[in-house]
Amino acid sequence: MTKKKVLIVDDNADILALLHATLDLAEVFEVHEARDGTAAVAAVATLQPEIVLMDIMMPGPIDGVEACRQIKAAGGDAAPKVVLISAKPVDQIKEGAKSCGADLFIAKPFGPVQLVESLTALYRT
């Protein structure tokens, strides 16, 4: 079975390490990392991942919503699936997640099983 490339994007090193370890344990993902929205947009262009798992709230000029918008616009029909994650209540960020073309939103906190199942389901569609 070919591993699916996943780019995880978060400015918090602890969260990034936890996401990376969780996805590594599933043994179905090839995991790559970026620390902010700008790096995520650049990494998608070179890595061409199938899935981008990205925090919404990140410092810098490009947050997760804007990075999602740019990734989807640049990739067109071949754009990766984008999963946005956030600790903010769903009702506060749902519109932004929809408007940028995100394929899925997962609220923090979430469990490792939920994360792996959600990402696995995405590349089956």
Short mmCIF file of C-alpha atoms in Angstrom, two decimals:
data_model
loop_
_atom_site.label_atom_id
_atom_site.label_comp_id
_atom_site.label_asym_id
_atom_site.label_seq_id
_atom_site.Cartn_x
_atom_site.Cartn_y
_atom_site.Cartn_z
CA MET A 1 0.00 0.00 0.00
CA THR A 2 1.37 3.40 -0.98
CA LYS A 3 1.57 5.87 1.86
CA LYS A 4 -0.35 9.11 1.41
CA LYS A 5 1.66 12.31 1.76
CA VAL A 6 0.34 14.51 4.53
CA LEU A 7 1.62 17.98 5.31
CA ILE A 8 0.93 19.01 8.89
CA VAL A 9 1.06 22.71 9.68
CA ASP A 10 1.09 24.22 13.16
CA ASP A 11 3.14 26.94 14.83
CA ASN A 12 3.15 25.07 18.17
CA ALA A 13 6.09 22.64 18.22
CA ASP A 14 4.41 20.36 20.79
CA ILE A 15 1.22 20.03 18.74
CA LEU A 16 3.26 19.48 15.59
CA ALA A 17 5.23 16.68 17.27
CA LEU A 18 2.04 15.08 18.61
CA LEU A 19 0.34 15.17 15.20
CA HIS A 20 3.45 13.79 13.54
CA ALA A 21 3.77 10.93 16.03
CA THR A 22 0.07 10.09 15.76
CA LEU A 23 0.16 9.90 11.97
CA ASP A 24 3.44 7.95 11.98
CA LEU A 25 1.87 5.31 14.21
CA ALA A 26 -0.94 4.77 11.71
CA GLU A 27 1.71 3.60 9.21
CA VAL A 28 -0.32 4.78 6.20
CA PHE A 29 0.99 8.35 5.94
CA GLU A 30 4.25 9.92 4.81
CA VAL A 31 4.35 12.92 7.14
CA HIS A 32 5.91 16.31 6.37
CA GLU A 33 5.82 19.49 8.45
CA ALA A 34 5.54 23.25 8.08
CA ARG A 35 5.47 25.85 10.86
CA ASP A 36 3.27 28.57 9.32
CA GLY A 37 0.91 29.39 6.47
CA THR A 38 3.59 30.83 4.20
CA ALA A 39 5.74 27.71 4.57
CA ALA A 40 2.67 25.53 4.00
CA VAL A 41 1.83 27.16 0.67
CA ALA A 42 5.45 26.75 -0.49
CA ALA A 43 5.64 23.14 0.75
CA VAL A 44 2.46 22.13 -1.08
CA ALA A 45 3.96 23.36 -4.35
CA THR A 46 7.06 21.19 -3.93
CA LEU A 47 5.78 18.16 -1.98
CA GLN A 48 2.39 17.80 -3.66
CA PRO A 49 0.76 16.13 -0.65
CA GLU A 50 -2.64 14.47 -0.87
CA ILE A 51 -3.74 16.02 2.44
CA VAL A 52 -2.85 19.19 4.33
CA LEU A 53 -3.71 19.15 8.05
CA MET A 54 -3.47 22.73 9.26
CA ASP A 55 -4.21 24.81 12.32
CA ILE A 56 -6.37 27.83 11.59
CA MET A 57 -4.72 30.25 14.01
CA MET A 58 -1.07 30.84 13.18
CA PRO A 59 1.03 33.98 13.43
CA GLY A 60 2.32 35.81 10.43
CA PRO A 61 0.77 37.24 7.33
CA ILE A 62 -1.00 34.00 6.34
CA ASP A 63 -3.23 32.13 8.79
CA GLY A 64 -4.70 28.69 8.09
CA VAL A 65 -7.78 30.02 6.29
CA GLU A 66 -5.74 32.18 3.91
CA ALA A 67 -3.21 29.39 3.34
CA CYS A 68 -6.10 27.04 2.52
CA ARG A 69 -7.50 29.58 0.06
CA GLN A 70 -4.12 29.94 -1.69
CA ILE A 71 -3.52 26.17 -1.79
CA LYS A 72 -6.94 25.49 -3.28
CA ALA A 73 -6.61 28.32 -5.83
CA ALA A 74 -3.15 27.23 -6.97
CA GLY A 75 -4.03 23.54 -7.23
CA GLY A 76 -7.40 23.79 -8.93
CA ASP A 77 -8.91 20.33 -9.38
CA ALA A 78 -5.61 18.73 -8.35
CA ALA A 79 -5.42 20.62 -5.04
CA PRO A 80 -4.86 18.50 -1.96
CA LYS A 81 -7.62 17.89 0.55
CA VAL A 82 -7.33 20.47 3.32
CA VAL A 83 -8.32 19.70 6.89
CA LEU A 84 -8.45 22.67 9.23
CA ILE A 85 -8.13 22.23 12.98
CA SER A 86 -8.82 24.75 15.72
CA ALA A 87 -9.50 25.09 19.42
CA LYS A 88 -12.02 27.85 18.67
CA PRO A 89 -15.69 26.91 18.79
CA VAL A 90 -17.00 25.55 15.49
CA ASP A 91 -19.57 28.33 15.09
CA GLN A 92 -16.81 30.95 15.24
CA ILE A 93 -14.70 29.52 12.43
CA LYS A 94 -17.13 27.47 10.35
CA GLU A 95 -17.76 30.25 7.82
CA GLY A 96 -14.03 30.88 7.29
CA ALA A 97 -13.40 27.17 6.83
CA LYS A 98 -16.18 26.92 4.25
CA SER A 99 -15.18 30.07 2.39
CA CYS A 100 -11.60 28.94 1.79
CA GLY A 101 -12.59 25.56 0.38
CA ALA A 102 -11.55 23.35 3.30
CA ASP A 103 -12.63 19.74 2.89
CA LEU A 104 -13.02 19.09 6.61
CA PHE A 105 -12.86 20.84 9.97
CA ILE A 106 -11.85 19.08 13.17
CA ALA A 107 -12.29 20.81 16.53
CA LYS A 108 -9.61 20.52 19.19
CA PRO A 109 -9.34 18.53 21.33
CA PHE A 110 -9.63 15.40 19.22
CA GLY A 111 -8.39 11.87 19.75
CA PRO A 112 -5.78 10.07 17.67
CA VAL A 113 -8.30 7.51 16.40
CA GLN A 114 -10.67 10.27 15.24
CA LEU A 115 -7.82 12.03 13.44
CA VAL A 116 -6.55 8.95 11.62
CA GLU A 117 -10.07 7.84 10.66
CA SER A 118 -10.95 11.31 9.36
CA LEU A 119 -7.82 11.58 7.21
CA THR A 120 -8.16 8.01 5.94
CA ALA A 121 -11.77 8.66 4.93
CA LEU A 122 -10.72 11.78 2.99
CA TYR A 123 -8.46 10.01 0.55
CA ARG A 124 -11.02 7.30 -0.09
CA THR A 125 -13.39 9.90 -1.56
#
